[in-house]
Tab-separated table of C-alpha atoms and ligand atoms in Angstrom:
chain	number	residue	atom	x	y	z
Y	1	MET	CA	-6.821	14.440	-79.308
Y	2	PHE	CA	-7.375	15.269	-82.957
Y	3	ARG	CA	-7.766	12.369	-85.352
Y	4	PRO	CA	-7.758	12.304	-89.142
Y	5	ILE	CA	-11.198	11.988	-90.714
Y	6	ARG	CA	-12.376	8.369	-90.985
Y	7	GLY	CA	-11.108	6.759	-94.193
Y	8	MET	CA	-8.389	9.399	-94.692
Y	9	LYS	CA	-4.752	8.574	-94.012
Y	10	ASP	CA	-1.448	10.326	-93.525
Y	11	LEU	CA	1.104	9.016	-95.996
Y	12	TYR	CA	4.757	9.107	-94.917
Y	13	GLY	CA	7.830	6.877	-94.629
Y	14	THR	CA	7.461	3.543	-96.434
Y	15	GLU	CA	4.038	4.511	-97.797
Y	16	ILE	CA	5.170	7.734	-99.420
Y	17	ASN	CA	8.285	5.983	-100.771
Y	18	LYS	CA	5.959	3.520	-102.502
Y	19	TYR	CA	3.752	6.351	-103.751
Y	20	ASN	CA	6.699	8.263	-105.243
Y	21	PHE	CA	8.123	5.128	-106.800
Y	22	ILE	CA	4.823	4.372	-108.548
Y	23	ILE	CA	4.474	7.940	-109.834
Y	24	ASP	CA	8.082	8.052	-111.080
Y	25	LYS	CA	7.732	4.818	-113.036
Y	26	ALA	CA	4.330	5.784	-114.430
Y	27	ARG	CA	5.497	9.243	-115.495
Y	28	HIS	CA	8.432	7.760	-117.316
Y	29	ILE	CA	6.307	5.208	-119.157
Y	30	GLY	CA	3.523	7.753	-119.788
Y	31	GLU	CA	5.994	10.122	-121.448
Y	32	LYS	CA	7.215	7.300	-123.663
Y	33	TYR	CA	3.632	6.772	-124.864
Y	34	GLY	CA	3.145	10.514	-125.472
Y	35	TYR	CA	1.201	11.554	-122.351
Y	36	SER	CA	1.836	14.873	-120.656
Y	37	ILE	CA	0.747	15.779	-117.162
Y	38	ILE	CA	-2.374	17.738	-116.343
Y	39	SER	CA	-3.347	18.877	-112.858
Y	40	THR	CA	-6.968	19.939	-112.518
Y	41	PRO	CA	-8.626	21.383	-109.389
Y	42	MET	CA	-9.616	18.990	-106.647
Y	43	VAL	CA	-13.069	20.597	-106.467
Y	44	GLU	CA	-15.447	21.253	-109.340
Y	45	TYR	CA	-19.024	22.422	-109.623
Y	46	THR	CA	-21.195	19.447	-108.709
Y	47	ASP	CA	-22.709	19.339	-112.196
Y	48	VAL	CA	-19.346	18.402	-113.691
Y	49	PHE	CA	-19.542	15.009	-111.989
Y	50	GLN	CA	-23.291	14.584	-111.806
Y	51	ARG	CA	-23.864	15.030	-115.520
Y	52	SER	CA	-20.916	12.956	-116.683
Y	53	ILE	CA	-20.717	10.077	-114.200
Y	54	GLY	CA	-24.506	9.662	-114.072
Y	55	ASP	CA	-27.181	10.189	-111.395
Y	56	GLU	CA	-27.868	6.495	-110.929
Y	57	THR	CA	-24.279	5.445	-110.240
Y	58	ASP	CA	-23.206	4.673	-106.667
Y	59	VAL	CA	-20.514	7.323	-106.977
Y	60	VAL	CA	-22.993	10.130	-107.653
Y	61	SER	CA	-26.002	8.905	-105.701
Y	62	LYS	CA	-24.171	7.882	-102.516
Y	63	GLU	CA	-20.490	8.695	-102.421
Y	64	MET	CA	-19.868	12.307	-103.370
Y	65	TYR	CA	-18.564	14.909	-100.930
Y	66	THR	CA	-20.883	17.703	-101.996
Y	67	PHE	CA	-21.447	20.954	-100.148
Y	68	LEU	CA	-22.393	24.575	-100.650
Y	69	ASP	CA	-19.531	27.050	-100.688
Y	70	LYS	CA	-19.835	30.445	-99.030
Y	71	GLY	CA	-21.322	31.840	-102.244
Y	72	GLY	CA	-24.073	29.207	-102.156
Y	73	GLU	CA	-22.681	27.237	-105.117
Y	74	SER	CA	-22.865	23.446	-104.970
Y	75	ILE	CA	-19.327	22.109	-105.275
Y	76	THR	CA	-17.938	18.576	-105.014
Y	77	LEU	CA	-14.580	17.086	-104.086
Y	78	ARG	CA	-13.614	15.097	-107.158
Y	79	PRO	CA	-14.516	11.404	-106.901
Y	80	GLU	CA	-12.553	10.578	-110.088
Y	81	GLY	CA	-10.295	12.327	-112.565
Y	82	THR	CA	-11.781	11.915	-116.032
Y	83	ALA	CA	-14.623	14.450	-115.711
Y	84	GLY	CA	-12.271	17.237	-114.624
Y	85	VAL	CA	-9.857	16.514	-117.464
Y	86	MET	CA	-12.700	16.604	-120.025
Y	87	ARG	CA	-13.999	19.836	-118.535
Y	88	ALA	CA	-10.470	21.298	-118.791
Y	89	ILE	CA	-10.014	20.206	-122.413
Y	90	VAL	CA	-13.168	22.135	-123.306
Y	91	THR	CA	-12.731	25.184	-121.064
Y	92	GLU	CA	-9.067	25.576	-122.057
Y	93	SER	CA	-10.040	25.328	-125.769
Y	94	MET	CA	-7.791	22.383	-126.471
Y	95	THR	CA	-10.232	20.699	-128.817
Y	96	GLN	CA	-8.453	21.906	-131.964
Y	97	ASN	CA	-5.464	19.745	-131.134
Y	98	PHE	CA	-6.769	16.190	-131.115
Y	99	PRO	CA	-5.537	13.658	-130.274
Y	100	ILE	CA	-4.744	14.825	-126.751
Y	101	LYS	CA	-3.051	12.594	-124.228
Y	102	PHE	CA	-3.019	13.523	-120.563
Y	103	MET	CA	-1.947	11.756	-117.421
Y	104	TYR	CA	-2.854	12.893	-113.935
Y	105	TYR	CA	-2.451	11.804	-110.353
Y	106	GLY	CA	-3.783	13.037	-107.077
Y	107	GLU	CA	-6.413	12.846	-104.367
Y	108	MET	CA	-9.939	11.582	-105.004
Y	109	PHE	CA	-12.794	11.511	-102.494
Y	110	ARG	CA	-15.630	9.033	-102.090
Y	111	TYR	CA	-17.885	8.679	-99.075
Y	112	ASP	CA	-17.739	4.899	-99.039
Y	113	ARG	CA	-17.474	2.422	-96.141
Y	114	PRO	CA	-13.752	2.377	-95.294
Y	115	GLN	CA	-11.984	-0.999	-95.326
Y	116	LYS	CA	-8.685	-2.400	-96.563
Y	117	GLY	CA	-7.990	-0.824	-99.964
Y	118	ARG	CA	-11.084	1.398	-99.739
Y	119	TYR	CA	-10.682	4.868	-98.330
Y	120	ARG	CA	-12.605	8.110	-98.346
Y	121	GLN	CA	-9.591	10.010	-99.557
Y	122	PHE	CA	-7.409	8.011	-101.900
Y	123	HIS	CA	-5.160	8.660	-104.878
Y	124	GLN	CA	-5.575	7.756	-108.488
Y	125	LEU	CA	-3.123	7.701	-111.332
Y	126	GLY	CA	-4.988	8.143	-114.586
Y	127	PHE	CA	-4.496	8.448	-118.324
Y	128	GLU	CA	-6.808	9.875	-120.987
Y	129	HIS	CA	-6.344	9.621	-124.748
Y	130	VAL	CA	-8.936	11.866	-126.377
Y	131	GLY	CA	-10.001	12.481	-129.969
Y	132	GLU	CA	-9.004	9.208	-131.533
Y	133	LYS	CA	-11.059	6.047	-131.805
Y	134	SER	CA	-9.527	2.815	-132.961
Y	135	PRO	CA	-8.771	-0.618	-131.567
Y	136	TYR	CA	-5.073	0.276	-131.977
Y	137	THR	CA	-5.473	3.182	-129.558
Y	138	ASP	CA	-7.259	0.953	-127.054
Y	139	ALA	CA	-4.647	-1.794	-127.374
Y	140	LEU	CA	-1.790	0.675	-126.853
Y	141	LEU	CA	-3.445	2.117	-123.762
Y	142	ILE	CA	-4.070	-1.297	-122.220
Y	143	SER	CA	-0.535	-2.367	-123.035
Y	144	MET	CA	0.820	0.794	-121.380
Y	145	ALA	CA	-1.195	0.035	-118.250
Y	146	SER	CA	0.259	-3.498	-118.134
Y	147	GLU	CA	3.740	-2.097	-118.659
Y	148	ILE	CA	3.270	0.229	-115.679
Y	149	LEU	CA	2.198	-2.689	-113.484
Y	150	ASN	CA	5.252	-4.673	-114.567
Y	151	ALA	CA	7.578	-1.710	-114.046
Y	152	ILE	CA	6.509	-1.403	-110.425
Y	153	GLY	CA	7.001	-5.121	-109.914
Y	154	ILE	CA	3.422	-6.387	-110.264
Y	155	PHE	CA	3.245	-9.398	-112.551
Y	156	ASP	CA	0.438	-11.456	-111.048
Y	157	PHE	CA	-2.676	-9.810	-112.410
Y	158	LYS	CA	-5.407	-10.458	-114.934
Y	159	ILE	CA	-7.188	-8.100	-117.240
Y	160	ASP	CA	-10.961	-8.422	-117.405
Y	161	LEU	CA	-12.110	-7.145	-120.763
Y	162	ASN	CA	-15.551	-6.402	-122.113
Y	163	THR	CA	-17.274	-4.301	-124.690
Y	164	LEU	CA	-20.297	-2.181	-123.913
Y	165	GLY	CA	-20.860	-1.706	-127.634
Y	166	ASP	CA	-22.217	1.362	-129.381
Y	167	ASP	CA	-25.604	3.053	-128.785
Y	168	LYS	CA	-27.362	0.561	-131.045
Y	169	THR	CA	-25.876	-2.347	-129.110
Y	170	ARG	CA	-26.815	-0.926	-125.740
Y	171	GLU	CA	-30.381	-0.159	-126.830
Y	172	GLY	CA	-30.958	-3.771	-127.879
Y	173	TYR	CA	-29.143	-5.168	-124.875
Y	174	THR	CA	-30.981	-2.926	-122.430
Y	175	ARG	CA	-34.283	-4.187	-123.817
Y	176	GLY	CA	-33.147	-7.806	-123.400
Y	177	LEU	CA	-31.815	-7.157	-119.924
Y	178	VAL	CA	-34.963	-5.367	-118.733
Y	179	LYS	CA	-37.091	-8.207	-120.056
Y	180	TYR	CA	-35.036	-10.726	-118.100
Y	181	LEU	CA	-34.706	-8.663	-114.917
Y	182	SER	CA	-38.432	-7.810	-114.863
Y	183	ARG	CA	-39.153	-11.503	-114.445
Y	184	HIS	CA	-37.101	-11.386	-111.215
Y	185	GLU	CA	-38.189	-7.946	-110.091
Y	186	GLU	CA	-39.620	-8.931	-106.714
Y	187	ASN	CA	-36.284	-10.449	-105.656
Y	188	LEU	CA	-34.163	-7.472	-106.688
Y	189	SER	CA	-32.819	-5.013	-104.098
Y	190	GLU	CA	-34.634	-1.683	-103.692
Y	191	ASP	CA	-31.803	0.134	-105.509
Y	192	SER	CA	-32.014	-2.265	-108.411
Y	193	LYS	CA	-35.806	-2.044	-108.621
Y	194	ARG	CA	-35.453	1.705	-109.072
Y	195	ARG	CA	-32.622	1.276	-111.567
Y	196	LEU	CA	-34.699	-1.159	-113.602
Y	197	GLN	CA	-36.654	1.852	-114.891
Y	198	LYS	CA	-33.917	4.461	-114.882
Y	199	ASN	CA	-30.638	2.750	-115.732
Y	200	PRO	CA	-30.864	-1.051	-115.921
Y	201	LEU	CA	-27.219	-1.599	-116.915
Y	202	ARG	CA	-26.191	-0.358	-113.470
Y	203	ILE	CA	-27.877	-3.418	-111.929
Y	204	LEU	CA	-25.049	-5.561	-113.312
Y	205	ASP	CA	-22.753	-3.538	-111.057
Y	206	SER	CA	-24.782	-4.193	-107.885
Y	207	LYS	CA	-22.971	-5.493	-104.816
Y	208	ASP	CA	-26.152	-7.067	-103.377
Y	209	GLU	CA	-25.876	-10.881	-103.087
Y	210	GLU	CA	-29.340	-11.653	-104.478
Y	211	ASP	CA	-28.904	-9.145	-107.340
Y	212	ARG	CA	-25.630	-10.792	-108.238
Y	213	LYS	CA	-27.213	-14.237	-108.308
Y	214	ILE	CA	-29.943	-12.983	-110.627
Y	215	CYS	CA	-27.439	-11.150	-112.837
Y	216	SER	CA	-25.240	-14.208	-113.252
Y	217	MET	CA	-27.984	-15.752	-115.436
Y	218	ALA	CA	-28.777	-12.534	-117.331
Y	219	PRO	CA	-28.300	-12.201	-121.090
Y	220	ILE	CA	-24.825	-11.034	-122.083
Y	221	ILE	CA	-23.975	-7.964	-124.138
Y	222	THR	CA	-21.746	-9.819	-126.603
Y	223	ASP	CA	-24.890	-11.489	-127.991
Y	224	TYR	CA	-26.293	-8.064	-128.884
Y	225	LEU	CA	-23.250	-6.423	-130.463
Y	226	SER	CA	-23.805	-4.386	-133.617
Y	227	LYS	CA	-21.635	-5.424	-136.568
Y	228	GLU	CA	-19.306	-2.429	-136.078
Y	229	SER	CA	-18.903	-2.964	-132.338
Y	230	GLY	CA	-18.342	-6.675	-132.856
Y	231	GLN	CA	-15.560	-6.024	-135.375
Y	232	TYR	CA	-14.002	-3.356	-133.168
Y	233	PHE	CA	-13.871	-5.686	-130.192
Y	234	GLU	CA	-12.575	-8.596	-132.219
Y	235	LYS	CA	-9.737	-6.472	-133.592
Y	236	LEU	CA	-8.865	-5.241	-130.090
Y	237	CYS	CA	-8.733	-8.812	-128.805
Y	238	ASP	CA	-6.485	-9.825	-131.716
Y	239	LEU	CA	-4.123	-6.929	-131.069
Y	240	LEU	CA	-3.859	-7.688	-127.370
Y	241	SER	CA	-3.181	-11.351	-128.073
Y	242	SER	CA	-0.489	-10.435	-130.565
Y	243	TYR	CA	1.127	-8.156	-127.957
Y	244	GLY	CA	1.163	-11.139	-125.595
Y	245	ILE	CA	-1.232	-9.429	-123.200
Y	246	ASN	CA	-3.367	-11.866	-121.260
Y	247	TYR	CA	-6.976	-10.916	-120.875
Y	248	GLU	CA	-10.185	-12.667	-120.023
Y	249	ILE	CA	-13.499	-11.643	-121.495
Y	250	ASN	CA	-15.918	-10.830	-118.683
Y	251	SER	CA	-19.311	-10.108	-120.215
Y	252	PHE	CA	-20.709	-8.644	-117.007
Y	253	LEU	CA	-18.049	-5.998	-116.578
Y	254	VAL	CA	-19.934	-2.708	-116.913
Y	255	ARG	CA	-17.777	-0.509	-114.629
Y	256	GLY	CA	-19.230	1.799	-112.026
Y	257	LEU	CA	-19.649	4.956	-114.078
Y	258	ASP	CA	-22.219	5.671	-116.780
Y	259	TYR	CA	-20.049	7.194	-119.428
Y	260	TYR	CA	-18.457	4.108	-120.942
Y	261	SER	CA	-19.148	2.699	-124.410
Y	262	GLU	CA	-17.296	0.038	-126.425
Y	263	THR	CA	-14.117	-1.083	-124.610
Y	264	ALA	CA	-14.152	-1.576	-120.825
Y	265	PHE	CA	-11.455	-3.241	-118.730
Y	266	GLU	CA	-10.247	-3.821	-115.205
Y	267	PHE	CA	-6.978	-5.002	-113.647
Y	268	LYS	CA	-7.248	-7.589	-110.880
Y	269	PRO	CA	-4.354	-8.973	-108.841
Y	270	THR	CA	-4.111	-12.766	-108.855
Y	271	GLY	CA	-1.281	-13.344	-106.367
Y	272	GLU	CA	-1.367	-13.781	-102.599
Y	273	GLY	CA	-3.032	-10.972	-100.669
Y	274	TYR	CA	-5.163	-8.179	-102.049
Y	275	ARG	CA	-7.541	-9.315	-104.799
Y	276	ASP	CA	-9.861	-6.379	-105.596
Y	277	SER	CA	-9.509	-4.374	-108.769
Y	278	VAL	CA	-6.448	-2.113	-108.757
Y	279	GLY	CA	-7.569	-0.106	-111.743
Y	280	GLY	CA	-9.884	0.094	-114.661
Y	281	GLY	CA	-11.195	2.189	-117.437
Y	282	GLY	CA	-12.760	2.240	-120.844
Y	283	ARG	CA	-13.860	4.184	-123.849
Y	284	TYR	CA	-16.284	7.078	-123.690
Y	285	ASP	CA	-18.064	8.707	-126.622
Y	286	LYS	CA	-20.214	11.444	-125.130
Y	287	LEU	CA	-18.226	13.024	-122.344
Y	288	LEU	CA	-16.757	15.947	-124.255
Y	289	LYS	CA	-20.159	16.806	-125.670
Y	290	ILE	CA	-21.623	16.946	-122.168
Y	291	PHE	CA	-19.123	19.709	-121.406
Y	292	GLY	CA	-20.012	21.609	-124.594
Y	293	GLY	CA	-17.123	20.186	-126.632
Y	294	PRO	CA	-17.178	18.403	-129.985
Y	295	ASP	CA	-18.406	14.931	-130.732
Y	296	ALA	CA	-15.135	13.145	-130.015
Y	297	SER	CA	-14.351	9.829	-128.447
Y	298	GLY	CA	-11.712	9.089	-125.834
Y	299	ILE	CA	-10.388	6.255	-123.756
Y	300	GLY	CA	-8.862	6.293	-120.310
Y	301	PHE	CA	-8.159	4.368	-117.156
Y	302	ALA	CA	-7.097	4.970	-113.592
Y	303	PHE	CA	-5.156	2.939	-111.073
Y	304	GLY	CA	-5.921	3.289	-107.391
Y	305	ILE	CA	-2.495	4.144	-106.020
Y	306	GLU	CA	-3.173	2.814	-102.496
Y	307	ARG	CA	-4.275	-0.499	-104.001
Y	308	LEU	CA	-1.031	-0.736	-105.968
Y	309	MET	CA	0.854	0.127	-102.789
Y	310	LEU	CA	-0.802	-2.819	-101.019
Y	311	LEU	CA	0.848	-5.125	-103.553
Y	312	LEU	CA	4.368	-3.762	-103.014
Y	313	ASP	CA	6.708	-5.248	-100.445
Y	314	ASP	CA	7.168	-2.976	-97.388
Y	315	ALA	CA	10.733	-4.153	-96.830
Y	316	LYS	CA	11.850	-2.840	-100.204
Y	317	PHE	CA	10.489	0.622	-99.509
Y	318	SER	CA	11.385	1.266	-95.889
Y	319	ARG	CA	14.425	3.206	-97.051
Y	320	CYS	CA	14.761	4.621	-100.506
Y	321	ILE	CA	17.763	6.852	-100.953
Y	322	LYS	CA	21.104	5.969	-99.477
Y	323	LYS	CA	21.874	8.530	-96.815
Y	324	ILE	CA	25.021	9.641	-95.052
Y	325	ALA	CA	25.156	10.799	-91.438
Y	326	VAL	CA	27.703	13.463	-90.576
Y	327	VAL	CA	28.559	13.033	-86.907
Y	328	PRO	CA	30.764	15.487	-85.008
Y	329	VAL	CA	32.067	13.882	-81.785
Y	330	SER	CA	31.736	17.119	-79.799
Y	331	GLU	CA	30.604	20.685	-80.350
Y	332	ASN	CA	34.184	21.614	-81.257
Y	333	GLU	CA	33.786	19.805	-84.562
Y	334	ASN	CA	30.372	21.268	-85.442
Y	335	ASP	CA	31.735	23.894	-87.859
Y	336	SER	CA	33.836	21.327	-89.633
Y	337	ALA	CA	30.832	18.951	-89.846
Y	338	PHE	CA	28.653	21.750	-91.193
Y	339	ASP	CA	31.261	22.414	-93.876
Y	340	LEU	CA	31.289	18.749	-94.821
Y	341	ILE	CA	27.477	18.601	-95.065
Y	342	ARG	CA	27.575	21.518	-97.490
Y	343	THR	CA	30.207	19.804	-99.632
Y	344	LEU	CA	28.128	16.611	-99.755
Y	345	HIS	CA	24.898	18.410	-100.639
Y	346	ASN	CA	26.722	20.357	-103.375
Y	347	CYS	CA	27.807	17.003	-104.808
Y	348	ASP	CA	24.194	15.688	-104.712
Y	349	ILE	CA	24.828	13.245	-101.890
Y	350	ALA	CA	22.015	12.863	-99.365
Y	351	ALA	CA	23.389	13.669	-95.922
Y	352	GLU	CA	22.032	14.455	-92.446
Y	353	PHE	CA	23.761	16.578	-89.843
Y	354	ILE	CA	23.465	14.685	-86.526
Y	355	GLN	CA	23.922	17.348	-83.881
Y	356	HIS	CA	22.483	16.354	-80.531
Y	357	GLY	CA	23.550	14.081	-77.679
Y	358	ASN	CA	26.800	12.240	-76.981
Y	359	LEU	CA	28.476	10.095	-79.614
Y	360	SER	CA	26.558	6.952	-78.753
Y	361	LYS	CA	23.215	8.787	-78.920
Y	362	LYS	CA	24.224	10.391	-82.215
Y	363	MET	CA	25.029	6.976	-83.693
Y	364	LYS	CA	21.633	5.677	-82.588
Y	365	THR	CA	19.990	8.675	-84.263
Y	366	ALA	CA	21.936	7.977	-87.470
Y	367	ASP	CA	20.687	4.400	-87.384
Y	368	ARG	CA	17.096	5.466	-86.766
Y	369	LYS	CA	17.315	7.807	-89.718
Y	370	ASN	CA	18.311	4.832	-91.881
Y	371	CYS	CA	21.731	6.240	-92.746
Y	372	GLU	CA	23.932	3.714	-94.519
Y	373	ILE	CA	27.191	5.358	-93.625
Y	374	ALA	CA	28.268	7.651	-90.759
Y	375	LEU	CA	31.167	10.069	-91.192
Y	376	ILE	CA	32.615	10.731	-87.756
Y	377	ILE	CA	34.736	13.799	-87.053
Y	378	GLY	CA	36.538	13.901	-83.685
Y	379	GLU	CA	39.491	15.962	-82.594
Y	380	GLU	CA	41.983	13.524	-84.097
Y	381	GLU	CA	40.198	13.409	-87.463
Y	382	TYR	CA	39.970	17.188	-87.472
Y	383	GLN	CA	43.718	17.563	-86.820
Y	384	ASN	CA	44.692	14.932	-89.411
Y	385	GLY	CA	42.271	16.060	-92.148
Y	386	THR	CA	40.575	12.644	-92.102
Y	387	LEU	CA	37.165	11.141	-91.389
Y	388	THR	CA	36.225	7.875	-89.730
Y	389	VAL	CA	33.768	6.129	-92.021
Y	390	LYS	CA	31.379	3.686	-90.364
Y	391	PHE	CA	29.246	1.337	-92.448
Y	392	MET	CA	26.112	1.097	-90.361
Y	393	ASN	CA	24.808	-2.207	-91.741
Y	394	LEU	CA	28.009	-4.269	-91.761
Y	395	THR	CA	28.475	-6.720	-88.926
Y	396	ASN	CA	32.041	-7.717	-89.808
Y	397	GLU	CA	34.000	-5.539	-87.340
Y	398	SER	CA	37.186	-5.445	-89.414
Y	399	ARG	CA	35.324	-4.021	-92.431
Y	400	LYS	CA	32.916	-1.867	-90.468
Y	401	THR	CA	35.173	1.175	-90.076
Y	402	LYS	CA	37.716	2.861	-92.295
Y	403	VAL	CA	39.718	6.056	-92.121
Y	404	VAL	CA	39.502	8.156	-95.267
Y	405	ASN	CA	41.232	11.362	-96.212
Y	406	ARG	CA	38.737	14.198	-96.080
Y	407	ASN	CA	39.706	15.434	-99.569
Y	408	ASP	CA	38.877	12.005	-101.031
Y	409	ILE	CA	35.542	11.553	-99.304
Y	410	VAL	CA	33.219	12.480	-102.200
Y	411	ASN	CA	34.801	9.967	-104.561
Y	412	PHE	CA	34.898	7.372	-101.820
Y	413	LEU	CA	31.182	7.814	-101.099
Y	414	LYS	CA	30.146	7.781	-104.738
Y	415	TYR	CA	31.951	4.485	-105.132
Y	416	SER	CA	30.600	3.021	-101.881
Y	417	LEU	CA	27.003	4.053	-102.534
Y	418	GLU	CA	26.740	2.502	-105.995
Q	1	LIG	P1	-13.112	3.701	-110.598
Q	1	LIG	O1	-12.914	5.159	-110.862
Q	1	LIG	O2	-14.231	3.410	-109.670
Q	1	LIG	O3	-13.078	2.903	-111.826
Q	1	LIG	O4	-11.830	3.252	-109.767
Q	1	LIG	C1	-10.568	3.071	-110.356
Q	1	LIG	C2	-9.646	2.517	-109.324
Q	1	LIG	O5	-9.524	3.432	-108.240
Q	1	LIG	C3	-10.139	1.246	-108.654
Q	1	LIG	O6	-9.767	0.119	-109.407
Q	1	LIG	C4	-9.432	1.280	-107.344
Q	1	LIG	O7	-8.113	0.804	-107.513
Q	1	LIG	C5	-9.366	2.745	-107.032
Q	1	LIG	N1	-10.421	3.122	-106.076
Q	1	LIG	C6	-11.718	3.400	-106.323
Q	1	LIG	N2	-12.361	3.724	-105.193
Q	1	LIG	C7	-11.451	3.656	-104.199
Q	1	LIG	C8	-11.486	3.885	-102.782
Q	1	LIG	N3	-12.597	4.268	-102.159
Q	1	LIG	N4	-10.341	3.723	-102.078
Q	1	LIG	C9	-9.193	3.342	-102.681
Q	1	LIG	N5	-9.098	3.123	-104.017
Q	1	LIG	C10	-10.200	3.270	-104.757
């Protein structure tokens, strides 16, 4: 038997209904905020990710699906969406038109240990606002993200907010952090010992128990903020409060990728069930330059679509559109049923032609296909120009069936399906 690759899932039925629902809502809200869709390739030259995300991050050092193509080029399945969008902005010469706002969604790949909410192929829904730097921009983006969560029915979440400051801030902070962490060096994990020299900020992101204990007492970045970064962050906090957006400052939030500066944030569910971050993002100042573009700042975030799906109620998504079953009683009525299906489809009504088996089997099939209403055509209906309408979910026998004139059926259905 063939199996899907570990950590990769087939999405269909309830799952794909949830997926489409999330994308529809997000696209609508994204358009309102001025974002248009971009679709970049799922594979890029490895450098695109390595140079932007950073060698010392878990994503680059452990999780990338990297291989040589037949031409001997090192290529990588995208582990996130921002790098590809930045590469596209530069290679498609869009940098004359700042600010640019793009949204994207699609498959991402990370070779991580699969578990609930963590897959090797998953989907992200992301937004990038490039070429504009102000606390207003950041506040609008965060408020849009909250609006998307609300629109898909997620209200129990908190926003962890932090600032990673500007270069000056991070230089001072890194010195302070290294000084502190060096005192605990022997107890740090091997990864963190190496990162102490190469990229100490990454240690704050470590999942190792002992590292986390040590980090919980580490100096915090807010004590090192430059005047400009301090004012920027303060203004952002004020704006979010005035929008009524609840956030909590989490001084240890550094996010898993190297490219962030200033604003960083993460969305965490607070209700029953799944509790890991469903999305996050932040500001980046150097990404475009890495790809040969101008010195321009951007901000973005991505939701993990599967993680959002975990928070949606299965029952609400098991059936999405209201469907009609067209059921001929015998083969003699097949042509007439076919005709009816065509009329319904022309009127934008979702309908299935149930062709096989006897009447009782056909009704079972209609039920299995989640049809709300069956339109039955037998000899009598055919002769009289009528249809027997059966409401599949009603239990009250007297209201369960109705005979309707075939010429009136479209209006009848439109009314019944509302
Ligand atoms: P990141 O790009 O790491 O900031 O991730 C952004 C969001 O993508 C996270 O908050 C998760 O919701 C989602 N995500 C990241 N990695 C995975 C994964 N392996 N499986 C499922 N979702 C993921």
